[in-house]
């Protein structure tokens, strides 16, 4: 159950956020801010913490990468992209009233988008952003026996770009991304390859926030037991231009 969520406002410099491919249309910051407001509204009753934007941090809206909540603690990460390494300090200050902070030190790097809690396990993607030392530090915090390391191909930015937890034992997993065998004991909800982006879903405890514009994903979720009333579609065109998705725009805890 998500009862609190932290977000960060979008700076004007968002037009310079990291993107692996130059978008055909430039980012429209006003539209991005409207979409961010729709995203926040989808959290309903959750108590919200909003951190100011930092113009020196074009990617700062993607707060999930800067902290991982483990029980009553928050691991303040050292993001793998050097241009993002000054993002965590403001997030840490905003989380400090709620959680005990543990701060990651060099040479460790870890992006929270690579960390997925599902049932009693903590999956972590070893990626271009998350290194061995970062995984080691996460393991110390969550308990090594719970940790499952998933090697990601360079084409996958973050673990949760292709898999995300739904309710109970269900995971949404993009077809042809990772083997379902990596996730034994879970019911896999298959997201078609053409809609891989939509495998990134925020589960709020009974309701799902999903990316707008992915009809086959809605059909797959319907077959998995989620009807329209359980789903909240939000627009994502502008964060998508910056390689962002849904989970990465919030830090969620209870
Ligand atoms: N633009 C999001 C990221 O590369 O981390």
PDB file of C-alpha atoms and ligand atoms in Angstrom:
ATOM      1  CA  UNK A   1       0.000   0.000   0.000  1.00  0.00           C
ATOM      2  CA  UNK A   2       1.378   3.400  -0.953  1.00  0.00           C
ATOM      3  CA  UNK A   3       0.470   6.091   1.558  1.00  0.00           C
ATOM      4  CA  UNK A   4       3.193   8.620   0.768  1.00  0.00           C
ATOM      5  CA  UNK A   5       4.879   9.677  -2.410  1.00  0.00           C
ATOM      6  CA  UNK A   6       7.657  12.092  -3.224  1.00  0.00           C
ATOM      7  CA  UNK A   7       7.822  13.970  -6.525  1.00  0.00           C
ATOM      8  CA  UNK A   8      10.068  16.659  -7.939  1.00  0.00           C
ATOM      9  CA  UNK A   9       9.013  19.540 -10.129  1.00  0.00           C
ATOM     10  CA  UNK A  10      10.200  19.827 -13.723  1.00  0.00           C
ATOM     11  CA  UNK A  11      12.885  22.452 -14.484  1.00  0.00           C
ATOM     12  CA  UNK A  12      13.006  24.519 -17.669  1.00  0.00           C
ATOM     13  CA  UNK A  13      16.264  22.649 -18.370  1.00  0.00           C
ATOM     14  CA  UNK A  14      14.237  19.441 -18.829  1.00  0.00           C
ATOM     15  CA  UNK A  15      14.717  20.052 -22.563  1.00  0.00           C
ATOM     16  CA  UNK A  16      18.330  18.948 -21.959  1.00  0.00           C
ATOM     17  CA  UNK A  17      17.497  15.751 -20.045  1.00  0.00           C
ATOM     18  CA  UNK A  18      19.455  12.652 -21.022  1.00  0.00           C
ATOM     19  CA  UNK A  19      17.970  10.852 -23.986  1.00  0.00           C
ATOM     20  CA  UNK A  20      19.496   7.977 -25.875  1.00  0.00           C
ATOM     21  CA  UNK A  21      17.853   9.154 -29.075  1.00  0.00           C
ATOM     22  CA  UNK A  22      17.160  12.736 -29.989  1.00  0.00           C
ATOM     23  CA  UNK A  23      13.351  13.021 -30.030  1.00  0.00           C
ATOM     24  CA  UNK A  24      11.783  13.980 -33.348  1.00  0.00           C
ATOM     25  CA  UNK A  25       9.869  16.748 -31.564  1.00  0.00           C
ATOM     26  CA  UNK A  26      11.617  18.712 -28.766  1.00  0.00           C
ATOM     27  CA  UNK A  27      10.325  18.374 -25.218  1.00  0.00           C
ATOM     28  CA  UNK A  28       7.464  20.786 -24.493  1.00  0.00           C
ATOM     29  CA  UNK A  29       8.112  21.775 -20.875  1.00  0.00           C
ATOM     30  CA  UNK A  30       4.657  23.257 -20.280  1.00  0.00           C
ATOM     31  CA  UNK A  31       3.067  20.049 -21.541  1.00  0.00           C
ATOM     32  CA  UNK A  32       5.479  17.988 -19.437  1.00  0.00           C
ATOM     33  CA  UNK A  33       4.378  19.920 -16.362  1.00  0.00           C
ATOM     34  CA  UNK A  34       0.705  19.342 -17.167  1.00  0.00           C
ATOM     35  CA  UNK A  35       1.378  15.618 -17.607  1.00  0.00           C
ATOM     36  CA  UNK A  36       3.288  15.582 -14.318  1.00  0.00           C
ATOM     37  CA  UNK A  37       0.281  17.151 -12.595  1.00  0.00           C
ATOM     38  CA  UNK A  38      -1.957  14.419 -14.058  1.00  0.00           C
ATOM     39  CA  UNK A  39       0.484  11.801 -12.798  1.00  0.00           C
ATOM     40  CA  UNK A  40       0.462  13.251  -9.304  1.00  0.00           C
ATOM     41  CA  UNK A  41      -3.332  13.450  -9.313  1.00  0.00           C
ATOM     42  CA  UNK A  42      -3.445   9.705 -10.033  1.00  0.00           C
ATOM     43  CA  UNK A  43      -1.989   9.066  -6.567  1.00  0.00           C
ATOM     44  CA  UNK A  44      -5.340  10.003  -5.030  1.00  0.00           C
ATOM     45  CA  UNK A  45      -5.194  10.065  -1.259  1.00  0.00           C
ATOM     46  CA  UNK A  46      -1.469   9.421  -0.863  1.00  0.00           C
ATOM     47  CA  UNK A  47       0.257  12.200   1.080  1.00  0.00           C
ATOM     48  CA  UNK A  48       2.528  13.998  -1.315  1.00  0.00           C
ATOM     49  CA  UNK A  49       5.923  15.605  -0.841  1.00  0.00           C
ATOM     50  CA  UNK A  50       6.978  17.887  -3.695  1.00  0.00           C
ATOM     51  CA  UNK A  51      10.630  18.884  -4.036  1.00  0.00           C
ATOM     52  CA  UNK A  52      11.528  22.035  -5.968  1.00  0.00           C
ATOM     53  CA  UNK A  53      13.083  21.682  -9.390  1.00  0.00           C
ATOM     54  CA  UNK A  54      16.801  22.350  -9.815  1.00  0.00           C
ATOM     55  CA  UNK A  55      17.739  23.991 -13.112  1.00  0.00           C
ATOM     56  CA  UNK A  56      21.223  22.477 -12.804  1.00  0.00           C
ATOM     57  CA  UNK A  57      19.661  19.007 -12.881  1.00  0.00           C
ATOM     58  CA  UNK A  58      17.703  18.521 -16.124  1.00  0.00           C
ATOM     59  CA  UNK A  59      16.650  14.965 -15.131  1.00  0.00           C
ATOM     60  CA  UNK A  60      15.609  15.808 -11.572  1.00  0.00           C
ATOM     61  CA  UNK A  61      11.931  14.855 -12.137  1.00  0.00           C
ATOM     62  CA  UNK A  62      13.084  11.220 -12.232  1.00  0.00           C
ATOM     63  CA  UNK A  63      13.326  10.960  -8.436  1.00  0.00           C
ATOM     64  CA  UNK A  64      12.991   7.194  -8.230  1.00  0.00           C
ATOM     65  CA  UNK A  65      16.618   6.861  -9.273  1.00  0.00           C
ATOM     66  CA  UNK A  66      17.835   8.883  -6.293  1.00  0.00           C
ATOM     67  CA  UNK A  67      16.499   6.868  -3.331  1.00  0.00           C
ATOM     68  CA  UNK A  68      15.352   3.339  -2.502  1.00  0.00           C
ATOM     69  CA  UNK A  69      13.044   2.902   0.471  1.00  0.00           C
ATOM     70  CA  UNK A  70      13.702  -0.221   2.539  1.00  0.00           C
ATOM     71  CA  UNK A  71      11.337  -0.410   5.520  1.00  0.00           C
ATOM     72  CA  UNK A  72      12.027   2.638   7.658  1.00  0.00           C
ATOM     73  CA  UNK A  73      15.236   3.494   5.802  1.00  0.00           C
ATOM     74  CA  UNK A  74      16.012   5.232   2.539  1.00  0.00           C
ATOM     75  CA  UNK A  75      19.161   4.397   0.623  1.00  0.00           C
ATOM     76  CA  UNK A  76      20.242   7.653  -0.970  1.00  0.00           C
ATOM     77  CA  UNK A  77      21.816   6.511  -4.181  1.00  0.00           C
ATOM     78  CA  UNK A  78      24.682   7.682  -6.335  1.00  0.00           C
ATOM     79  CA  UNK A  79      23.109   7.677  -9.804  1.00  0.00           C
ATOM     80  CA  UNK A  80      25.106   6.075 -12.575  1.00  0.00           C
ATOM     81  CA  UNK A  81      24.975   9.033 -14.956  1.00  0.00           C
ATOM     82  CA  UNK A  82      27.532  11.641 -13.768  1.00  0.00           C
ATOM     83  CA  UNK A  83      25.230  14.502 -14.764  1.00  0.00           C
ATOM     84  CA  UNK A  84      22.645  13.180 -12.300  1.00  0.00           C
ATOM     85  CA  UNK A  85      24.865  12.833  -9.237  1.00  0.00           C
ATOM     86  CA  UNK A  86      23.864  16.110  -7.623  1.00  0.00           C
ATOM     87  CA  UNK A  87      20.159  15.205  -7.743  1.00  0.00           C
ATOM     88  CA  UNK A  88      19.973  13.100  -4.537  1.00  0.00           C
ATOM     89  CA  UNK A  89      20.893  15.763  -1.970  1.00  0.00           C
ATOM     90  CA  UNK A  90      17.591  17.679  -2.191  1.00  0.00           C
ATOM     91  CA  UNK A  91      15.632  14.414  -2.204  1.00  0.00           C
ATOM     92  CA  UNK A  92      17.535  13.261   0.893  1.00  0.00           C
ATOM     93  CA  UNK A  93      16.629  16.480   2.698  1.00  0.00           C
ATOM     94  CA  UNK A  94      12.951  15.982   1.819  1.00  0.00           C
ATOM     95  CA  UNK A  95      12.939  12.338   2.967  1.00  0.00           C
ATOM     96  CA  UNK A  96      14.825  12.970   6.210  1.00  0.00           C
ATOM     97  CA  UNK A  97      11.704  13.815   8.294  1.00  0.00           C
ATOM     98  CA  UNK A  98      10.149  10.460   7.368  1.00  0.00           C
ATOM     99  CA  UNK A  99      12.939   7.902   6.977  1.00  0.00           C
ATOM    100  CA  UNK A 100      16.421   7.112   8.294  1.00  0.00           C
ATOM    101  CA  UNK A 101      18.912   7.873   5.572  1.00  0.00           C
ATOM    102  CA  UNK A 102      21.799   5.673   4.436  1.00  0.00           C
ATOM    103  CA  UNK A 103      24.028   7.300   1.841  1.00  0.00           C
ATOM    104  CA  UNK A 104      25.782   5.464  -0.963  1.00  0.00           C
ATOM    105  CA  UNK A 105      29.477   6.250  -1.398  1.00  0.00           C
ATOM    106  CA  UNK A 106      31.784   5.999  -4.440  1.00  0.00           C
ATOM    107  CA  UNK A 107      32.632   3.869  -6.317  1.00  0.00           C
ATOM    108  CA  UNK A 108      29.102   2.485  -5.898  1.00  0.00           C
ATOM    109  CA  UNK A 109      26.490   3.607  -8.395  1.00  0.00           C
ATOM    110  CA  UNK A 110      22.850   2.598  -8.427  1.00  0.00           C
ATOM    111  CA  UNK A 111      19.697   3.967 -10.046  1.00  0.00           C
ATOM    112  CA  UNK A 112      16.483   3.217  -8.172  1.00  0.00           C
ATOM    113  CA  UNK A 113      14.862   2.309 -11.484  1.00  0.00           C
ATOM    114  CA  UNK A 114      16.954  -0.837 -11.329  1.00  0.00           C
ATOM    115  CA  UNK A 115      15.410  -1.951  -8.017  1.00  0.00           C
ATOM    116  CA  UNK A 116      12.127  -3.851  -7.843  1.00  0.00           C
ATOM    117  CA  UNK A 117      10.563  -5.231  -4.670  1.00  0.00           C
ATOM    118  CA  UNK A 118       8.132  -8.074  -5.312  1.00  0.00           C
ATOM    119  CA  UNK A 119       6.816 -10.278  -2.530  1.00  0.00           C
ATOM    120  CA  UNK A 120       9.764 -11.102  -0.267  1.00  0.00           C
ATOM    121  CA  UNK A 121      12.370 -10.545  -2.979  1.00  0.00           C
ATOM    122  CA  UNK A 122      14.374  -7.562  -4.104  1.00  0.00           C
ATOM    123  CA  UNK A 123      15.385  -7.741  -7.746  1.00  0.00           C
ATOM    124  CA  UNK A 124      18.214  -5.468  -8.870  1.00  0.00           C
ATOM    125  CA  UNK A 125      19.320  -4.880 -12.424  1.00  0.00           C
ATOM    126  CA  UNK A 126      23.047  -4.787 -13.121  1.00  0.00           C
ATOM    127  CA  UNK A 127      22.970  -2.165 -15.815  1.00  0.00           C
ATOM    128  CA  UNK A 128      24.919   0.638 -17.430  1.00  0.00           C
ATOM    129  CA  UNK A 129      23.850   2.710 -14.376  1.00  0.00           C
ATOM    130  CA  UNK A 130      24.055   0.208 -11.482  1.00  0.00           C
ATOM    131  CA  UNK A 131      27.391  -1.431 -10.679  1.00  0.00           C
ATOM    132  CA  UNK A 132      28.601  -4.293  -8.467  1.00  0.00           C
ATOM    133  CA  UNK A 133      29.467  -1.983  -5.572  1.00  0.00           C
ATOM    134  CA  UNK A 134      26.003  -0.410  -5.687  1.00  0.00           C
ATOM    135  CA  UNK A 135      24.404  -3.854  -5.666  1.00  0.00           C
ATOM    136  CA  UNK A 136      26.613  -4.886  -2.749  1.00  0.00           C
ATOM    137  CA  UNK A 137      25.485  -1.900  -0.729  1.00  0.00           C
ATOM    138  CA  UNK A 138      21.832  -2.536  -1.534  1.00  0.00           C
ATOM    139  CA  UNK A 139      22.322  -6.171  -0.478  1.00  0.00           C
ATOM    140  CA  UNK A 140      23.652  -5.085   2.912  1.00  0.00           C
ATOM    141  CA  UNK A 141      20.508  -3.062   3.465  1.00  0.00           C
ATOM    142  CA  UNK A 142      17.842  -5.461   2.221  1.00  0.00           C
ATOM    143  CA  UNK A 143      19.580  -8.709   3.217  1.00  0.00           C
ATOM    144  CA  UNK A 144      21.587 -10.679   0.674  1.00  0.00           C
ATOM    145  CA  UNK A 145      19.240 -13.653   0.902  1.00  0.00           C
ATOM    146  CA  UNK A 146      16.431 -11.523  -0.546  1.00  0.00           C
ATOM    147  CA  UNK A 147      18.489 -10.070  -3.367  1.00  0.00           C
ATOM    148  CA  UNK A 148      18.242 -11.383  -6.934  1.00  0.00           C
ATOM    149  CA  UNK A 149      20.680  -9.807  -9.419  1.00  0.00           C
ATOM    150  CA  UNK A 150      19.468  -9.551 -13.018  1.00  0.00           C
ATOM    151  CA  UNK A 151      22.014  -8.834 -15.765  1.00  0.00           C
ATOM    152  CA  UNK A 152      20.497  -6.339 -18.152  1.00  0.00           C
ATOM    153  CA  UNK A 153      21.498  -5.907 -21.790  1.00  0.00           C
ATOM    154  CA  UNK A 154      22.746  -2.383 -22.608  1.00  0.00           C
ATOM    155  CA  UNK A 155      19.548  -1.807 -24.585  1.00  0.00           C
ATOM    156  CA  UNK A 156      17.544  -1.853 -21.328  1.00  0.00           C
ATOM    157  CA  UNK A 157      18.115   1.355 -19.377  1.00  0.00           C
ATOM    158  CA  UNK A 158      16.601   0.171 -16.101  1.00  0.00           C
ATOM    159  CA  UNK A 159      15.129  -3.098 -14.815  1.00  0.00           C
ATOM    160  CA  UNK A 160      11.696  -1.522 -14.367  1.00  0.00           C
ATOM    161  CA  UNK A 161      11.673  -0.449 -18.029  1.00  0.00           C
ATOM    162  CA  UNK A 162      10.658  -4.023 -18.795  1.00  0.00           C
ATOM    163  CA  UNK A 163       9.113  -5.455 -15.622  1.00  0.00           C
ATOM    164  CA  UNK A 164       7.059  -4.070 -12.764  1.00  0.00           C
ATOM    165  CA  UNK A 165       5.087  -5.476  -9.857  1.00  0.00           C
ATOM    166  CA  UNK A 166       1.297  -5.425  -9.989  1.00  0.00           C
ATOM    167  CA  UNK A 167      -0.859  -6.702  -7.131  1.00  0.00           C
ATOM    168  CA  UNK A 168      -0.164  -9.895  -5.203  1.00  0.00           C
ATOM    169  CA  UNK A 169       1.953 -12.354  -7.163  1.00  0.00           C
ATOM    170  CA  UNK A 170       1.574 -10.636 -10.515  1.00  0.00           C
ATOM    171  CA  UNK A 171       4.323  -9.024 -12.555  1.00  0.00           C
ATOM    172  CA  UNK A 172       3.939  -7.145 -15.843  1.00  0.00           C
ATOM    173  CA  UNK A 173       6.789  -8.304 -18.070  1.00  0.00           C
ATOM    174  CA  UNK A 174       7.571  -7.149 -21.602  1.00  0.00           C
ATOM    175  CA  UNK A 175       7.743 -10.034 -24.048  1.00  0.00           C
ATOM    176  CA  UNK A 176      11.224 -10.858 -25.357  1.00  0.00           C
ATOM    177  CA  UNK A 177      12.945  -8.786 -22.669  1.00  0.00           C
ATOM    178  CA  UNK A 178      13.849 -11.038 -19.720  1.00  0.00           C
ATOM    179  CA  UNK A 179      13.053 -14.709 -19.300  1.00  0.00           C
ATOM    180  CA  UNK A 180      10.005 -15.354 -17.088  1.00  0.00           C
ATOM    181  CA  UNK A 181      12.243 -17.960 -15.409  1.00  0.00           C
ATOM    182  CA  UNK A 182      13.991 -15.082 -13.657  1.00  0.00           C
ATOM    183  CA  UNK A 183      10.779 -14.599 -11.649  1.00  0.00           C
ATOM    184  CA  UNK A 184       9.716 -18.007 -10.322  1.00  0.00           C
ATOM    185  CA  UNK A 185       6.480 -18.117  -8.370  1.00  0.00           C
ATOM    186  CA  UNK A 186       4.984 -15.068 -10.058  1.00  0.00           C
ATOM    187  CA  UNK A 187       2.032 -14.868 -12.398  1.00  0.00           C
ATOM    188  CA  UNK A 188       3.419 -13.120 -15.477  1.00  0.00           C
ATOM    189  CA  UNK A 189       1.192 -10.639 -17.267  1.00  0.00           C
ATOM    190  CA  UNK A 190       2.698 -10.475 -20.741  1.00  0.00           C
ATOM    191  CA  UNK A 191       3.078  -7.067 -22.334  1.00  0.00           C
ATOM    192  CA  UNK A 192       3.464  -7.284 -26.130  1.00  0.00           C
ATOM    193  CA  UNK A 193       6.864  -6.329 -27.542  1.00  0.00           C
ATOM    194  CA  UNK A 194       5.347  -3.455 -29.503  1.00  0.00           C
ATOM    195  CA  UNK A 195       4.140  -1.990 -26.191  1.00  0.00           C
ATOM    196  CA  UNK A 196       7.259  -2.673 -24.110  1.00  0.00           C
ATOM    197  CA  UNK A 197       7.199   0.882 -22.765  1.00  0.00           C
ATOM    198  CA  UNK A 198       3.886   0.146 -21.047  1.00  0.00           C
ATOM    199  CA  UNK A 199       5.419  -2.618 -18.892  1.00  0.00           C
ATOM    200  CA  UNK A 200       6.386   0.150 -16.495  1.00  0.00           C
ATOM    201  CA  UNK A 201       3.361   0.451 -14.206  1.00  0.00           C
ATOM    202  CA  UNK A 202       2.811   1.960 -10.755  1.00  0.00           C
ATOM    203  CA  UNK A 203       0.782  -0.286  -8.429  1.00  0.00           C
ATOM    204  CA  UNK A 204      -0.851   1.667  -5.635  1.00  0.00           C
ATOM    205  CA  UNK A 205      -2.666  -1.123  -3.821  1.00  0.00           C
ATOM    206  CA  UNK A 206      -5.764  -2.019  -5.824  1.00  0.00           C
ATOM    207  CA  UNK A 207      -5.210   0.564  -8.550  1.00  0.00           C
ATOM    208  CA  UNK A 208      -2.655   0.757 -11.335  1.00  0.00           C
ATOM    209  CA  UNK A 209      -1.225   3.842 -13.022  1.00  0.00           C
ATOM    210  CA  UNK A 210      -0.522   2.956 -16.650  1.00  0.00           C
ATOM    211  CA  UNK A 211       0.864   4.860 -19.624  1.00  0.00           C
ATOM    212  CA  UNK A 212      -1.760   6.308 -21.943  1.00  0.00           C
ATOM    213  CA  UNK A 213      -1.966   4.984 -25.481  1.00  0.00           C
ATOM    214  CA  UNK A 214      -1.211   1.275 -25.118  1.00  0.00           C
ATOM    215  CA  UNK A 215      -4.455  -0.614 -25.900  1.00  0.00           C
ATOM    216  CA  UNK A 216      -2.989  -4.130 -25.980  1.00  0.00           C
ATOM    217  CA  UNK A 217      -1.523  -3.589 -22.519  1.00  0.00           C
ATOM    218  CA  UNK A 218      -4.980  -2.626 -21.268  1.00  0.00           C
ATOM    219  CA  UNK A 219      -6.326  -5.851 -22.790  1.00  0.00           C
ATOM    220  CA  UNK A 220      -3.594  -7.887 -21.069  1.00  0.00           C
ATOM    221  CA  UNK A 221      -4.382  -6.208 -17.752  1.00  0.00           C
ATOM    222  CA  UNK A 222      -8.095  -6.814 -18.276  1.00  0.00           C
ATOM    223  CA  UNK A 223      -7.407 -10.530 -18.803  1.00  0.00           C
ATOM    224  CA  UNK A 224      -5.326 -10.465 -15.604  1.00  0.00           C
ATOM    225  CA  UNK A 225      -8.325  -9.209 -13.637  1.00  0.00           C
ATOM    226  CA  UNK A 226      -8.045  -5.415 -13.779  1.00  0.00           C
ATOM    227  CA  UNK A 227     -11.077  -3.641 -15.149  1.00  0.00           C
ATOM    228  CA  UNK A 228     -11.278  -0.034 -16.254  1.00  0.00           C
ATOM    229  CA  UNK A 229     -12.081   1.132 -12.739  1.00  0.00           C
ATOM    230  CA  UNK A 230      -8.766  -0.238 -11.477  1.00  0.00           C
ATOM    231  CA  UNK A 231      -6.702   1.564 -14.089  1.00  0.00           C
ATOM    232  CA  UNK A 232      -5.657   5.174 -14.309  1.00  0.00           C
ATOM    233  CA  UNK A 233      -4.104   6.079 -17.657  1.00  0.00           C
ATOM    234  CA  UNK A 234      -1.803   9.093 -17.636  1.00  0.00           C
ATOM    235  CA  UNK A 235      -0.119  10.894 -20.531  1.00  0.00           C
ATOM    236  CA  UNK A 236       3.610  10.338 -20.885  1.00  0.00           C
ATOM    237  CA  UNK A 237       4.696  11.784 -24.245  1.00  0.00           C
ATOM    238  CA  UNK A 238       7.130  14.319 -22.785  1.00  0.00           C
ATOM    239  CA  UNK A 239       8.895  12.143 -20.178  1.00  0.00           C
ATOM    240  CA  UNK A 240       9.122   9.445 -22.837  1.00  0.00           C
ATOM    241  CA  UNK A 241      11.263  11.804 -24.942  1.00  0.00           C
ATOM    242  CA  UNK A 242      13.721  11.858 -22.005  1.00  0.00           C
ATOM    243  CA  UNK A 243      13.786   8.071 -21.563  1.00  0.00           C
ATOM    244  CA  UNK A 244      11.478   8.419 -18.566  1.00  0.00           C
ATOM    245  CA  UNK A 245       8.375   6.476 -17.673  1.00  0.00           C
ATOM    246  CA  UNK A 246       5.923   6.211 -14.770  1.00  0.00           C
ATOM    247  CA  UNK A 247       7.648   4.662 -11.772  1.00  0.00           C
ATOM    248  CA  UNK A 248      10.692   6.895 -12.161  1.00  0.00           C
ATOM    249  CA  UNK A 249       8.651  10.037 -11.411  1.00  0.00           C
ATOM    250  CA  UNK A 250       7.982   9.133  -7.776  1.00  0.00           C
ATOM    251  CA  UNK A 251       9.379   7.546  -4.629  1.00  0.00           C
ATOM    252  CA  UNK A 252       6.625   5.601  -2.881  1.00  0.00           C
ATOM    253  CA  UNK A 253       6.409   4.299   0.668  1.00  0.00           C
ATOM    254  CA  UNK A 254       3.939   3.607   3.448  1.00  0.00           C
TER     255      UNK A 254
HETATM  256  N1  LIG B   1      16.706  10.652 -18.711  1.00  0.00           N
HETATM  257  C1  LIG B   1      16.630   9.701 -17.683  1.00  0.00           C
HETATM  258  C2  LIG B   1      17.900   9.003 -17.475  1.00  0.00           C
HETATM  259  O1  LIG B   1      18.641   8.834 -18.423  1.00  0.00           O
HETATM  260  O2  LIG B   1      18.232   8.600 -16.396  1.00  0.00           O
END
